[in-house]
mmCIF file of C-alpha atoms (C1' of nucleotides) in Angstrom:
data_model
loop_
_atom_site.group_PDB
_atom_site.id
_atom_site.type_symbol
_atom_site.label_atom_id
_atom_site.label_comp_id
_atom_site.label_asym_id
_atom_site.label_seq_id
_atom_site.Cartn_x
_atom_site.Cartn_y
_atom_site.Cartn_z
ATOM 1 C CA MET A 291 -14.462 -93.306 43.460
ATOM 2 C CA LYS A 292 -15.067 -92.784 47.088
ATOM 3 C CA GLN A 293 -16.951 -89.581 47.239
ATOM 4 C CA HIS A 294 -19.768 -90.233 44.935
ATOM 5 C CA ALA A 295 -20.286 -93.841 45.766
ATOM 6 C CA ASN A 296 -23.421 -95.165 47.345
ATOM 7 C CA SER A 297 -26.574 -93.111 47.396
ATOM 8 C CA ALA A 298 -28.366 -95.083 44.766
ATOM 9 C CA HIS A 299 -30.925 -92.421 44.137
ATOM 10 C CA ARG A 300 -28.641 -89.463 43.604
ATOM 11 C CA LYS A 301 -29.627 -87.399 40.598
ATOM 12 C CA GLU A 302 -26.698 -85.133 40.330
ATOM 13 C CA LEU A 303 -23.387 -85.925 38.730
ATOM 14 C CA SER A 304 -19.896 -84.972 39.813
ATOM 15 C CA VAL A 305 -17.528 -83.460 37.298
ATOM 16 C CA GLY A 306 -15.628 -86.725 37.113
ATOM 17 C CA GLU A 307 -18.763 -88.624 36.268
ATOM 18 C CA VAL A 308 -19.727 -86.182 33.574
ATOM 19 C CA ALA A 309 -16.226 -86.408 32.157
ATOM 20 C CA HIS A 310 -16.361 -90.157 32.091
ATOM 21 C CA ARG A 311 -19.818 -90.386 30.603
ATOM 22 C CA SER A 312 -19.383 -87.691 28.025
ATOM 23 C CA GLY A 313 -15.864 -88.583 27.008
ATOM 24 C CA VAL A 314 -14.678 -85.060 27.702
ATOM 25 C CA ALA A 315 -11.816 -84.198 30.043
ATOM 26 C CA VAL A 316 -12.519 -82.615 33.392
ATOM 27 C CA SER A 317 -10.382 -79.681 32.386
ATOM 28 C CA ALA A 318 -12.513 -79.195 29.312
ATOM 29 C CA LEU A 319 -15.662 -79.130 31.429
ATOM 30 C CA HIS A 320 -14.100 -76.486 33.627
ATOM 31 C CA PHE A 321 -13.195 -74.620 30.507
ATOM 32 C CA TYR A 322 -16.699 -74.823 29.062
ATOM 33 C CA GLU A 323 -18.067 -73.558 32.322
ATOM 34 C CA SER A 324 -15.651 -70.646 32.310
ATOM 35 C CA LYS A 325 -17.002 -69.782 28.883
ATOM 36 C CA GLY A 326 -20.569 -70.060 30.037
ATOM 37 C CA LEU A 327 -21.465 -73.065 27.917
ATOM 38 C CA ILE A 328 -22.451 -75.253 30.801
ATOM 39 C CA SER A 329 -23.301 -74.551 34.408
ATOM 40 C CA SER A 330 -23.423 -76.353 37.696
ATOM 41 C CA ARG A 331 -24.398 -75.832 41.266
ATOM 42 C CA ARG A 332 -21.990 -76.389 44.106
ATOM 43 C CA ASN A 333 -22.394 -78.727 47.003
ATOM 44 C CA THR A 334 -21.405 -77.796 50.547
ATOM 45 C CA GLY A 335 -17.806 -78.691 49.796
ATOM 46 C CA ASN A 336 -17.706 -76.365 46.766
ATOM 47 C CA GLN A 337 -17.711 -79.237 44.369
ATOM 48 C CA ARG A 338 -19.603 -79.029 41.115
ATOM 49 C CA ARG A 339 -22.825 -80.934 40.829
ATOM 50 C CA TYR A 340 -24.512 -81.358 37.480
ATOM 51 C CA THR A 341 -27.979 -82.397 36.483
ATOM 52 C CA ARG A 342 -28.109 -85.077 33.848
ATOM 53 C CA ASP A 343 -29.113 -82.430 31.337
ATOM 54 C CA VAL A 344 -25.528 -81.392 31.114
ATOM 55 C CA LEU A 345 -24.784 -84.550 29.174
ATOM 56 C CA ARG A 346 -27.099 -83.415 26.437
ATOM 57 C CA VAL A 347 -25.497 -80.021 26.385
ATOM 58 C CA VAL A 348 -22.032 -81.485 26.163
ATOM 59 C CA SER A 349 -23.206 -83.731 23.350
ATOM 60 C CA LEU A 350 -24.548 -80.760 21.534
ATOM 61 C CA ILE A 351 -21.288 -78.911 22.008
ATOM 62 C CA LYS A 352 -19.254 -81.756 20.624
ATOM 63 C CA VAL A 353 -21.479 -82.185 17.615
ATOM 64 C CA ALA A 354 -21.363 -78.483 16.863
ATOM 65 C CA GLN A 355 -17.614 -78.583 17.135
ATOM 66 C CA ARG A 356 -17.463 -81.409 14.663
ATOM 67 C CA VAL A 357 -19.429 -79.267 12.292
ATOM 68 C CA GLY A 358 -16.819 -76.599 12.764
ATOM 69 C CA ILE A 359 -18.719 -74.097 14.884
ATOM 70 C CA PRO A 360 -16.401 -72.211 17.235
ATOM 71 C CA LEU A 361 -17.141 -72.416 20.941
ATOM 72 C CA ALA A 362 -18.031 -68.764 21.190
ATOM 73 C CA GLU A 363 -20.793 -69.233 18.687
ATOM 74 C CA ILE A 364 -22.003 -72.394 20.330
ATOM 75 C CA GLY A 365 -22.172 -70.393 23.514
ATOM 76 C CA GLU A 366 -24.300 -67.746 21.852
ATOM 77 C CA ALA A 367 -26.633 -70.393 20.519
ATOM 78 C CA LEU A 368 -26.958 -71.991 23.923
ATOM 79 C CA ALA A 369 -27.632 -68.587 25.435
ATOM 80 C CA THR A 370 -30.735 -68.293 23.298
ATOM 81 C CA LEU A 371 -32.193 -71.332 24.976
ATOM 82 C CA PRO A 372 -35.083 -70.365 27.227
ATOM 83 C CA GLU A 373 -34.248 -70.627 30.879
ATOM 84 C CA ARG A 374 -30.766 -71.715 29.989
ATOM 85 C CA ARG A 375 -31.988 -75.233 30.399
ATOM 86 C CA ALA A 376 -30.942 -78.219 28.419
ATOM 87 C CA PRO A 377 -32.021 -78.064 24.792
ATOM 88 C CA SER A 378 -35.424 -79.525 24.035
ATOM 89 C CA ALA A 379 -36.066 -81.504 20.888
ATOM 90 C CA ASP A 380 -37.287 -78.305 19.280
ATOM 91 C CA ASP A 381 -34.200 -76.408 20.305
ATOM 92 C CA TRP A 382 -32.059 -79.124 18.910
ATOM 93 C CA ARG A 383 -33.961 -79.096 15.654
ATOM 94 C CA ARG A 384 -33.521 -75.371 15.301
ATOM 95 C CA LEU A 385 -29.840 -75.359 16.151
ATOM 96 C CA SER A 386 -28.868 -78.417 14.210
ATOM 97 C CA ASP A 387 -30.725 -77.150 11.195
ATOM 98 C CA HIS A 388 -28.756 -73.953 11.304
ATOM 99 C CA TRP A 389 -25.513 -75.770 11.770
ATOM 100 C CA LYS A 390 -26.286 -78.103 8.947
ATOM 101 C CA ASN A 391 -26.503 -75.134 6.662
ATOM 102 C CA ARG A 392 -23.140 -73.964 7.827
ATOM 103 C CA LEU A 393 -21.759 -77.396 7.190
ATOM 104 C CA GLU A 394 -23.161 -77.426 3.683
ATOM 105 C CA GLU A 395 -21.615 -74.091 2.913
ATOM 106 C CA ARG A 396 -18.340 -75.458 4.046
ATOM 107 C CA ILE A 397 -18.724 -78.535 1.907
ATOM 108 C CA ASP A 398 -19.657 -76.461 -1.124
ATOM 109 C CA HIS A 399 -16.597 -74.396 -0.613
ATOM 110 C CA LEU A 400 -14.320 -77.374 -0.433
ATOM 111 C CA VAL A 401 -15.930 -78.999 -3.434
ATOM 112 C CA LYS A 402 -15.328 -75.880 -5.480
ATOM 113 C CA LEU A 403 -11.771 -75.859 -4.347
ATOM 114 C CA ARG A 404 -11.361 -79.478 -5.304
ATOM 115 C CA ASP A 405 -12.743 -78.854 -8.748
ATOM 116 C CA GLN A 406 -10.404 -75.947 -9.256
ATOM 117 C CA LEU A 407 -7.540 -78.042 -8.075
ATOM 118 C CA ASP A 408 -8.580 -80.729 -10.470
ATOM 119 C CA GLY A 409 -8.589 -78.316 -13.330
ATOM 120 C CA CYS A 410 -5.233 -76.908 -12.392
ATOM 121 C CA ILE A 411 -3.304 -80.060 -11.750
ATOM 122 C CA GLY A 412 -2.567 -80.368 -15.398
ATOM 123 C CA CYS A 413 -1.483 -76.846 -16.022
ATOM 124 C CA GLY A 414 0.855 -76.249 -13.135
ATOM 125 C CA CYS A 415 0.758 -72.575 -13.819
ATOM 126 C CA LEU A 416 -0.138 -71.223 -10.434
ATOM 127 C CA SER A 417 -0.249 -67.957 -12.251
ATOM 128 C CA LEU A 418 -0.869 -65.075 -9.997
ATOM 129 C CA GLU A 419 -2.969 -63.412 -12.609
ATOM 130 C CA ALA A 420 -4.841 -66.230 -14.248
ATOM 131 C CA CYS A 421 -5.004 -69.256 -11.976
ATOM 132 C CA PRO A 422 -8.302 -69.500 -10.116
ATOM 133 C CA LEU A 423 -6.492 -71.225 -7.307
ATOM 134 C CA ARG A 424 -4.516 -68.114 -6.672
ATOM 135 C CA ASN A 425 -7.515 -65.854 -6.946
ATOM 136 C CA PRO A 426 -9.943 -66.952 -4.279
ATOM 137 C CA ASP A 427 -12.708 -64.665 -5.424
ATOM 138 C CA ASP A 428 -11.004 -61.404 -4.667
ATOM 139 C CA ILE A 429 -12.108 -60.533 -1.131
ATOM 140 C CA ALA A 430 -9.205 -58.327 -0.207
ATOM 141 C CA ALA A 431 -7.107 -59.025 -3.220
ATOM 142 C CA GLN A 432 -4.473 -56.639 -4.400
ATOM 143 C CA ALA A 433 -5.750 -53.526 -2.765
ATOM 144 C CA GLY A 434 -3.516 -50.747 -1.571
ATOM 145 C CA PRO A 435 -0.027 -50.841 -0.174
ATOM 146 C CA GLY A 436 0.582 -53.561 2.316
ATOM 147 C CA ALA A 437 -2.283 -55.417 0.773
ATOM 148 C CA ARG A 438 -2.906 -58.652 2.529
ATOM 149 C CA LEU A 439 -4.747 -61.657 1.385
ATOM 150 C CA PHE A 440 -7.327 -62.593 3.900
ATOM 151 C CA ASP A 441 -8.555 -66.074 4.101
ATOM 152 C CA PRO A 442 -11.936 -66.150 2.444
ATOM 153 C CA HIS A 443 -13.102 -68.909 4.723
ATOM 154 C CA LYS A 444 -12.679 -66.845 7.815
ATOM 155 C CA PRO A 445 -15.846 -65.707 9.431
ATOM 156 C CA PRO A 446 -16.507 -62.055 8.710
ATOM 157 C CA ASP A 447 -14.238 -60.034 10.859
ATOM 158 C CA THR A 448 -15.320 -56.478 11.234
ATOM 159 C CA THR A 449 -12.010 -55.242 12.517
ATOM 160 C CA THR A 450 -9.925 -56.465 9.640
ATOM 161 C CA SER A 451 -12.278 -56.070 6.738
ATOM 162 C CA ALA A 452 -10.560 -54.207 4.002
ATOM 163 C CA MET B 214 22.696 -75.218 -9.529
ATOM 164 C CA LYS B 215 22.036 -73.843 -12.954
ATOM 165 C CA GLN B 216 19.624 -71.030 -13.018
ATOM 166 C CA HIS B 217 16.819 -70.576 -15.417
ATOM 167 C CA ALA B 218 17.938 -68.063 -17.950
ATOM 168 C CA ASN B 219 14.864 -65.924 -17.840
ATOM 169 C CA SER B 220 14.555 -65.791 -14.105
ATOM 170 C CA ALA B 221 18.226 -65.220 -13.537
ATOM 171 C CA HIS B 222 18.141 -62.437 -15.990
ATOM 172 C CA ARG B 223 15.313 -60.676 -14.283
ATOM 173 C CA LYS B 224 15.909 -58.343 -11.418
ATOM 174 C CA GLU B 225 15.622 -59.805 -7.967
ATOM 175 C CA LEU B 226 12.740 -58.948 -5.744
ATOM 176 C CA SER B 227 12.808 -57.311 -2.336
ATOM 177 C CA VAL B 228 10.643 -58.688 0.420
ATOM 178 C CA GLY B 229 8.248 -55.817 -0.014
ATOM 179 C CA GLU B 230 7.854 -56.552 -3.684
ATOM 180 C CA VAL B 231 7.218 -60.212 -3.034
ATOM 181 C CA ALA B 232 4.677 -59.266 -0.415
ATOM 182 C CA HIS B 233 2.895 -56.957 -2.784
ATOM 183 C CA ARG B 234 2.883 -59.346 -5.702
ATOM 184 C CA SER B 235 1.963 -62.432 -3.764
ATOM 185 C CA GLY B 236 -0.573 -60.799 -1.513
ATOM 186 C CA VAL B 237 1.220 -62.089 1.571
ATOM 187 C CA ALA B 238 2.420 -59.864 4.388
ATOM 188 C CA VAL B 239 6.124 -59.197 4.827
ATOM 189 C CA SER B 240 5.924 -60.674 8.295
ATOM 190 C CA ALA B 241 4.466 -63.846 6.837
ATOM 191 C CA LEU B 242 7.349 -64.126 4.395
ATOM 192 C CA HIS B 243 9.795 -63.775 7.270
ATOM 193 C CA PHE B 244 7.832 -66.409 9.063
ATOM 194 C CA TYR B 245 7.866 -68.824 6.121
ATOM 195 C CA GLU B 246 11.580 -68.337 5.833
ATOM 196 C CA SER B 247 12.063 -69.074 9.522
ATOM 197 C CA LYS B 248 10.206 -72.318 8.921
ATOM 198 C CA GLY B 249 12.310 -73.162 5.912
ATOM 199 C CA LEU B 250 9.508 -72.923 3.380
ATOM 200 C CA ILE B 251 11.147 -70.245 1.307
ATOM 201 C CA SER B 252 14.670 -68.934 1.073
ATOM 202 C CA SER B 253 16.487 -65.845 -0.061
ATOM 203 C CA ARG B 254 19.929 -64.494 -0.500
ATOM 204 C CA ARG B 255 21.042 -61.281 1.154
ATOM 205 C CA ASN B 256 22.416 -58.221 -0.520
ATOM 206 C CA THR B 257 25.330 -56.237 0.873
ATOM 207 C CA GLY B 258 23.021 -54.428 3.234
ATOM 208 C CA ASN B 259 21.642 -57.704 4.654
ATOM 209 C CA GLN B 260 18.339 -57.283 2.927
ATOM 210 C CA ARG B 261 16.540 -60.259 1.457
ATOM 211 C CA ARG B 262 16.594 -60.707 -2.287
ATOM 212 C CA TYR B 263 14.344 -63.224 -3.948
ATOM 213 C CA THR B 264 14.294 -64.770 -7.370
ATOM 214 C CA ARG B 265 10.947 -64.742 -9.094
ATOM 215 C CA ASP B 266 10.617 -68.440 -8.338
ATOM 216 C CA VAL B 267 9.627 -67.560 -4.834
ATOM 217 C CA LEU B 268 6.303 -66.334 -6.163
ATOM 218 C CA ARG B 269 5.491 -69.821 -7.357
ATOM 219 C CA VAL B 270 6.480 -71.271 -4.043
ATOM 220 C CA VAL B 271 4.332 -68.809 -2.154
ATOM 221 C CA SER B 272 1.444 -69.598 -4.469
ATOM 222 C CA LEU B 273 1.876 -73.250 -3.774
ATOM 223 C CA ILE B 274 1.937 -72.603 -0.052
ATOM 224 C CA LYS B 275 -1.265 -70.608 -0.163
ATOM 225 C CA VAL B 276 -3.076 -73.193 -2.239
ATOM 226 C CA ALA B 277 -1.986 -75.976 0.081
ATOM 227 C CA GLN B 278 -3.187 -73.961 3.021
ATOM 228 C CA ARG B 279 -6.559 -73.516 1.418
ATOM 229 C CA VAL B 280 -6.750 -77.256 1.113
ATOM 230 C CA GLY B 281 -6.070 -77.450 4.828
ATOM 231 C CA ILE B 282 -2.503 -78.689 4.828
ATOM 232 C CA PRO B 283 -0.549 -77.402 7.827
ATOM 233 C CA LEU B 284 2.603 -75.419 7.143
ATOM 234 C CA ALA B 285 4.839 -78.055 8.642
ATOM 235 C CA GLU B 286 3.602 -80.570 6.130
ATOM 236 C CA ILE B 287 3.894 -78.137 3.278
ATOM 237 C CA GLY B 288 7.455 -77.614 4.381
ATOM 238 C CA GLU B 289 8.135 -81.332 4.254
ATOM 239 C CA ALA B 290 6.673 -81.532 0.803
ATOM 240 C CA LEU B 291 8.789 -78.644 -0.409
ATOM 241 C CA ALA B 292 11.826 -80.276 1.117
ATOM 242 C CA THR B 293 11.363 -83.238 -1.210
ATOM 243 C CA LEU B 294 11.810 -80.985 -4.194
ATOM 244 C CA PRO B 295 15.115 -81.660 -5.896
ATOM 245 C CA GLU B 296 17.654 -78.932 -5.317
ATOM 246 C CA ARG B 297 15.136 -77.066 -3.221
ATOM 247 C CA ARG B 298 14.290 -75.108 -6.311
ATOM 248 C CA ALA B 299 10.914 -73.819 -7.284
ATOM 249 C CA PRO B 300 8.462 -76.598 -8.086
ATOM 250 C CA SER B 301 8.389 -77.731 -11.692
ATOM 251 C CA ALA B 302 5.171 -78.629 -13.435
ATOM 252 C CA ASP B 303 5.811 -82.240 -12.501
ATOM 253 C CA ASP B 304 6.416 -81.399 -8.878
ATOM 254 C CA TRP B 305 3.227 -79.435 -8.825
ATOM 255 C CA ARG B 306 1.316 -82.302 -10.364
ATOM 256 C CA ARG B 307 2.615 -84.699 -7.781
ATOM 257 C CA LEU B 308 1.972 -82.466 -4.806
ATOM 258 C CA SER B 309 -1.379 -81.180 -5.903
ATOM 259 C CA ASP B 310 -2.538 -84.678 -6.643
ATOM 260 C CA HIS B 311 -1.662 -85.744 -3.145
ATOM 261 C CA TRP B 312 -3.332 -82.739 -1.641
ATOM 262 C CA LYS B 313 -6.405 -83.266 -3.722
ATOM 263 C CA ASN B 314 -6.755 -86.663 -2.150
ATOM 264 C CA ARG B 315 -6.505 -85.121 1.274
ATOM 265 C CA LEU B 316 -9.132 -82.634 0.309
ATOM 266 C CA GLU B 317 -11.431 -85.362 -0.887
ATOM 267 C CA GLU B 318 -11.063 -87.253 2.343
ATOM 268 C CA ARG B 319 -12.006 -84.135 4.157
ATOM 269 C CA ILE B 320 -15.019 -83.607 1.977
ATOM 270 C CA ASP B 321 -16.136 -87.205 2.397
ATOM 271 C CA HIS B 322 -15.889 -86.805 6.092
ATOM 272 C CA LEU B 323 -17.990 -83.699 6.172
ATOM 273 C CA VAL B 324 -20.555 -85.201 3.844
ATOM 274 C CA LYS B 325 -20.929 -88.161 6.168
ATOM 275 C CA LEU B 326 -21.311 -85.827 9.054
ATOM 276 C CA ARG B 327 -23.942 -83.859 7.211
ATOM 277 C CA ASP B 328 -25.894 -86.982 6.424
ATOM 278 C CA GLN B 329 -25.763 -88.068 10.026
ATOM 279 C CA LEU B 330 -26.861 -84.656 11.110
ATOM 280 C CA ASP B 331 -29.689 -84.841 8.645
ATOM 281 C CA GLY B 332 -30.816 -88.130 10.030
ATOM 282 C CA CYS B 333 -30.610 -86.898 13.582
ATOM 283 C CA ILE B 334 -32.300 -83.563 13.262
ATOM 284 C CA GLY B 335 -35.633 -85.199 13.593
ATOM 285 C CA CYS B 336 -34.871 -87.354 16.555
ATOM 286 C CA GLY B 337 -33.138 -84.934 18.838
ATOM 287 C CA CYS B 338 -31.872 -87.774 20.899
ATOM 288 C CA LEU B 339 -28.202 -86.997 21.059
ATOM 289 C CA SER B 340 -28.044 -90.254 22.881
ATOM 290 C CA LEU B 341 -24.616 -90.998 24.160
ATOM 291 C CA GLU B 342 -25.076 -94.638 23.387
ATOM 292 C CA ALA B 343 -27.057 -94.719 20.187
ATOM 293 C CA CYS B 344 -26.671 -91.493 18.294
ATOM 294 C CA PRO B 345 -24.108 -91.745 15.539
ATOM 295 C CA LEU B 346 -23.362 -88.090 15.978
ATOM 296 C CA ARG B 347 -22.070 -88.779 19.403
ATOM 297 C CA ASN B 348 -19.984 -91.689 18.302
ATOM 298 C CA PRO B 349 -17.549 -90.250 15.878
ATOM 299 C CA ASP B 350 -15.705 -93.525 15.413
ATOM 300 C CA ASP B 351 -13.323 -91.647 13.268
ATOM 301 C CA ILE B 352 -12.461 -88.064 13.741
ATOM 302 C CA ALA B 353 -10.235 -85.929 11.699
ATOM 303 C CA ALA B 354 -12.892 -83.667 10.537
ATOM 304 C CA GLN B 355 -11.622 -80.355 11.722
ATOM 305 C CA ALA B 356 -11.372 -77.999 8.894
ATOM 306 C CA GLY B 357 -12.082 -74.347 9.395
ATOM 307 C CA PRO B 358 -9.266 -72.791 7.478
ATOM 308 C CA GLY B 359 -7.932 -69.647 8.919
ATOM 309 C CA ALA B 360 -7.276 -69.474 12.564
ATOM 310 C CA ARG B 361 -7.934 -72.760 14.237
ATOM 311 C CA LEU B 362 -7.447 -75.943 12.394
ATOM 312 C CA PHE B 363 -6.018 -78.669 14.376
ATOM 313 C CA ASP B 364 -7.088 -81.718 16.171
ATOM 314 C CA PRO B 365 -3.857 -83.351 17.239
ATOM 315 C CA HIS B 366 -5.697 -86.133 18.909
ATOM 316 C CA LYS B 367 -8.682 -86.173 21.103
ATOM 317 C CA PRO B 368 -8.020 -86.307 24.815
ATOM 318 C CA PRO B 369 -6.898 -89.899 25.241
ATOM 319 C CA ASP B 370 -10.191 -90.962 26.657
ATOM 320 C CA THR B 371 -8.898 -91.547 30.153
ATOM 321 C CA THR B 372 -10.743 -88.383 31.134
ATOM 322 C CA THR B 373 -8.164 -87.752 33.822
ATOM 323 C CA SER B 374 -9.945 -89.945 36.290
ATOM 324 C CA ALA B 375 -9.930 -93.637 35.946
ATOM 325 C "C1'" DG C 259 23.437 -34.316 3.813
ATOM 326 C "C1'" DT C 260 19.513 -35.424 5.751
ATOM 327 C "C1'" DA C 261 14.830 -37.007 6.058
ATOM 328 C "C1'" DC C 262 11.917 -40.789 5.346
ATOM 329 C "C1'" DG C 263 10.555 -45.162 3.921
ATOM 330 C "C1'" DA C 264 11.900 -49.877 3.551
ATOM 331 C "C1'" DC C 265 14.365 -53.299 5.874
ATOM 332 C "C1'" DC C 266 16.603 -55.907 9.782
ATOM 333 C "C1'" DT C 267 16.225 -58.828 14.380
ATOM 334 C "C1'" DG C 268 14.259 -60.886 18.353
ATOM 335 C "C1'" DA C 269 10.720 -60.928 21.627
ATOM 336 C "C1'" DA C 270 6.195 -60.706 22.815
ATOM 337 C "C1'" DG C 271 1.231 -60.755 21.712
ATOM 338 C "C1'" DT C 272 -3.085 -62.927 19.566
ATOM 339 C "C1'" DA C 273 -6.695 -66.347 18.733
ATOM 340 C "C1'" DA C 274 -8.952 -71.008 19.874
ATOM 341 C "C1'" DG C 275 -9.375 -74.737 22.682
ATOM 342 C "C1'" DG C 276 -7.771 -76.689 25.877
ATOM 343 C "C1'" DT C 277 -3.913 -79.147 29.222
ATOM 344 C "C1'" DT C 278 -0.711 -79.135 33.035
ATOM 345 C "C1'" DG C 279 0.934 -77.901 37.385
ATOM 346 C "C1'" DA C 280 1.154 -75.958 41.990
ATOM 347 C "C1'" DG C 281 -0.871 -75.584 46.233
ATOM 348 C "C1'" DG C 282 -4.827 -76.570 49.054
ATOM 349 C "C1'" DT C 283 -9.647 -78.727 50.705
ATOM 350 C "C1'" DC C 284 -12.821 -82.526 51.707
ATOM 351 C "C1'" DA C 285 -14.487 -86.999 52.990
ATOM 352 C "C1'" DA C 286 -14.227 -91.983 53.295
ATOM 353 C "C1'" DC C 287 -11.668 -96.001 54.557
ATOM 354 C "C1'" DA C 288 -8.159 -98.982 57.165
ATOM 355 C "C1'" DT D 272 -5.480 -90.666 62.566
ATOM 356 C "C1'" DG D 273 -3.374 -90.830 58.420
ATOM 357 C "C1'" DT D 274 -3.541 -91.859 53.549
ATOM 358 C "C1'" DT D 275 -5.922 -91.521 49.369
ATOM 359 C "C1'" DG D 276 -8.336 -89.842 45.576
ATOM 360 C "C1'" DA D 277 -11.550 -86.661 43.738
ATOM 361 C "C1'" DC D 278 -12.086 -81.981 43.710
ATOM 362 C "C1'" DC D 279 -11.035 -76.841 44.024
ATOM 363 C "C1'" DT D 280 -8.617 -72.295 41.935
ATOM 364 C "C1'" DC D 281 -5.591 -69.742 39.308
ATOM 365 C "C1'" DA D 282 -1.770 -69.280 36.409
ATOM 366 C "C1'" DA D 283 1.159 -70.797 32.991
ATOM 367 C "C1'" DC D 284 1.885 -73.415 28.984
ATOM 368 C "C1'" DC D 285 0.791 -75.700 24.280
ATOM 369 C "C1'" DT D 286 -0.051 -75.541 19.065
ATOM 370 C "C1'" DT D 287 -0.587 -73.036 14.554
ATOM 371 C "C1'" DA D 288 0.062 -69.193 11.943
ATOM 372 C "C1'" DC D 289 1.035 -65.205 12.117
ATOM 373 C "C1'" DT D 290 1.235 -59.864 13.660
ATOM 374 C "C1'" DT D 291 3.071 -56.202 16.307
ATOM 375 C "C1'" DC D 292 6.555 -53.731 18.564
ATOM 376 C "C1'" DA D 293 10.974 -51.846 19.940
ATOM 377 C "C1'" DG D 294 15.266 -50.454 18.628
ATOM 378 C "C1'" DG D 295 18.539 -50.097 14.969
ATOM 379 C "C1'" DT D 296 20.290 -49.994 9.855
ATOM 380 C "C1'" DC D 297 20.009 -49.098 4.757
ATOM 381 C "C1'" DG D 298 19.165 -46.503 0.647
ATOM 382 C "C1'" DT D 299 17.533 -43.025 -2.081
ATOM 383 C "C1'" DA D 300 15.131 -38.823 -3.215
ATOM 384 C "C1'" DC D 301 15.275 -33.981 -2.394
#
DNA sequence: GTACGACCTGAAGTAAGGTTGAGGTCAACA
DNA sequence: TGTTGACCTCAACCTTACTTCAGGTCGTAC
């Protein structure tokens, strides 16, 4: 740690410091930046310098990921933040509330699946026609030729919707 | 290696027929075979011919996938089946029971996460030190079925710079 | 007897979320 | 002054679960 030693009053963080403090790899921070999720300014030597706000943003990213939100969507959410600054308490409330709903949908889905599984453990039928486990609420069920069963959990995909 | 009378009696299925009846793409069936999850014999023209049992196996694979079990693990489970034949009712009971437990763990995990999120929506702290959301003690939560679904292990902390 | 669809193989592409490596810069310390 | 360690960029690679494509064969209906 030679470069960023000293200077007790420095405000900005190097990428290594952010990595260490946030528990995220340097390569991941580069990656997030390439996707526009975080940003930095460069010092005279072209090295990234972050404000402390970035720690909050990284935290938010990791939490959203735990909830199951894909990075692209997290990026969109962050893009709605005014001034592209770190999320305020209000921002956080708005985003986390939305994500909590997503999480609950996901839980509901899994609970339904569990209950179906429970009901089907005894029968062992796995019937293509009758078993609810094999009929995940139609979606793209047996349609035309080459019919494919799309995963009902997938986010709506406009290009593959049948 | 005795065959079930009724299934042996029935005509064998081509890959296209299996695809149509199971709702799985032909390419996916090829893929499952390459991974050892299903098997087929070949006719004189080198085309795959399946017994009807394969439909049960494919059903089982799809259900397990919905639960979030990776194909490799499904393959291991299928490999434990005696004679590598289609799963009997008992086999199904055993496997589905195991997978139900996995599913419940996953649900528990998400419920905990939801509760934490609930408790943290108000505070907006996202504190690296204090916020439970940022201290996932135990992770394994990933779960979006479909495309991405893996969390081999978090970056081993070292953060590339010690 | 031929056209066309279904099938075959192996390689390459796709998506998400990164990691790893090569090749090079910068700045402090002995 | 040379070594070191953090940093830089860009490209290639990784995993899972498949799909798509190119180039060739099979089978059956007309």
